[in-house]
Amino acid sequence: MSLVGFKAVHFSGIDAQDVEAPGFKGVEVRWLITKDDDATNFAMRLFKIKPGGRSAQHSHSWEHEVYVLEGQGLVFCEDDETRIEPGYVVFIPPDVPHYFRNVGDEPLRFLCLIPYKK
Amino acid sequence: MSLVGFKAVHFSGIDAQDVEAPGFKGVEVRWLITKDDDATNFAMRLFKIKPGGRSAQHSHSWEHEVYVLEGQGLVFCEDDETRIEPGYVVFIPPDVPHYFRNVGDEPLRFLCLIPYKK
């Protein structure tokens, strides 16, 4: 029986999109679990940042929960940069300026989850 | 400056706890991001299931968002078992019987995120 709502797929089967926003360079995102899956509380995204790439410094009213899968990076939050590598767990609170940078020779890959507003 | 709420740590720095619930065998959990970090919407946990280990078949009113990091497993949801391996993304809807089993020779490691009730 096929169950509506259950999903188990390899991430590579989910389309990647380039992030075209100002200040983003070499950043690609896959929306792994979203409202389209009936996930009404939070979304799971997978980011890949190419060597030399980065996200723009920005802030917003929701938090990020991050787990680093591959690569070497820096996460900037308010006025500190912290080195991150595979196995790192990052929590970025709401309304705090932040960005991610790849500082290695391989892609930086991390999960980044965000809440849906109620 | 140290920022209240921002967190960036390797998962190995967070304590692991054995899951002692009935029907769980060889299962360990680390609560990576929780309400104690001011994460009010959802929690990030890291599970490790030893070879031969499993979680109990159970169901509850909240969903799971899962990303498989290491190992070979099966996820059961309602009446289907699906093979999972690194890079697999799993969404388990609320109120559906489910379990995880390690069917490989190495630990099965996966992130499993759950919402906080409002």
Short mmCIF file of N, CA, C and O in Angstrom, two decimals, chain B residues 9 14 28 34 41 75 83 96 98 105 113:
data_model
loop_
_atom_site.label_atom_id
_atom_site.label_comp_id
_atom_site.label_asym_id
_atom_site.label_seq_id
_atom_site.Cartn_x
_atom_site.Cartn_y
_atom_site.Cartn_z
N VAL B 9 28.68 24.06 17.38
CA VAL B 9 29.48 23.06 18.10
C VAL B 9 29.49 21.77 17.28
O VAL B 9 28.56 21.49 16.52
N ILE B 14 28.15 17.07 22.37
CA ILE B 14 26.83 17.00 23.01
C ILE B 14 26.62 15.57 23.51
O ILE B 14 26.85 14.60 22.77
N GLU B 28 20.77 5.15 20.54
CA GLU B 28 21.33 6.25 21.32
C GLU B 28 20.91 7.56 20.66
O GLU B 28 20.80 7.62 19.43
N THR B 34 17.64 22.34 20.91
CA THR B 34 16.38 22.18 21.67
C THR B 34 15.89 23.54 22.18
O THR B 34 16.52 24.57 21.94
N ASN B 41 10.54 26.29 17.94
CA ASN B 41 9.64 25.69 16.93
C ASN B 41 9.87 24.21 16.69
O ASN B 41 8.93 23.46 16.45
N VAL B 75 13.33 1.68 7.06
CA VAL B 75 12.30 2.42 7.77
C VAL B 75 10.96 1.77 7.44
O VAL B 75 10.66 1.51 6.27
N ARG B 83 14.20 0.64 2.16
CA ARG B 83 15.64 0.66 2.42
C ARG B 83 16.15 2.10 2.44
O ARG B 83 15.78 2.90 1.58
N VAL B 96 1.18 7.76 12.29
CA VAL B 96 1.39 6.58 11.45
C VAL B 96 2.41 5.68 12.13
O VAL B 96 3.49 6.14 12.53
N HIS B 98 5.48 3.43 12.82
CA HIS B 98 6.77 3.45 12.13
C HIS B 98 7.87 2.92 13.05
O HIS B 98 7.70 2.91 14.28
N ASP B 105 26.34 -3.57 8.81
CA ASP B 105 27.41 -3.96 9.74
C ASP B 105 28.00 -2.76 10.49
O ASP B 105 28.88 -2.93 11.34
N LEU B 113 14.19 15.27 13.18
CA LEU B 113 13.69 16.53 13.74
C LEU B 113 12.19 16.42 14.01
O LEU B 113 11.46 15.79 13.25
#
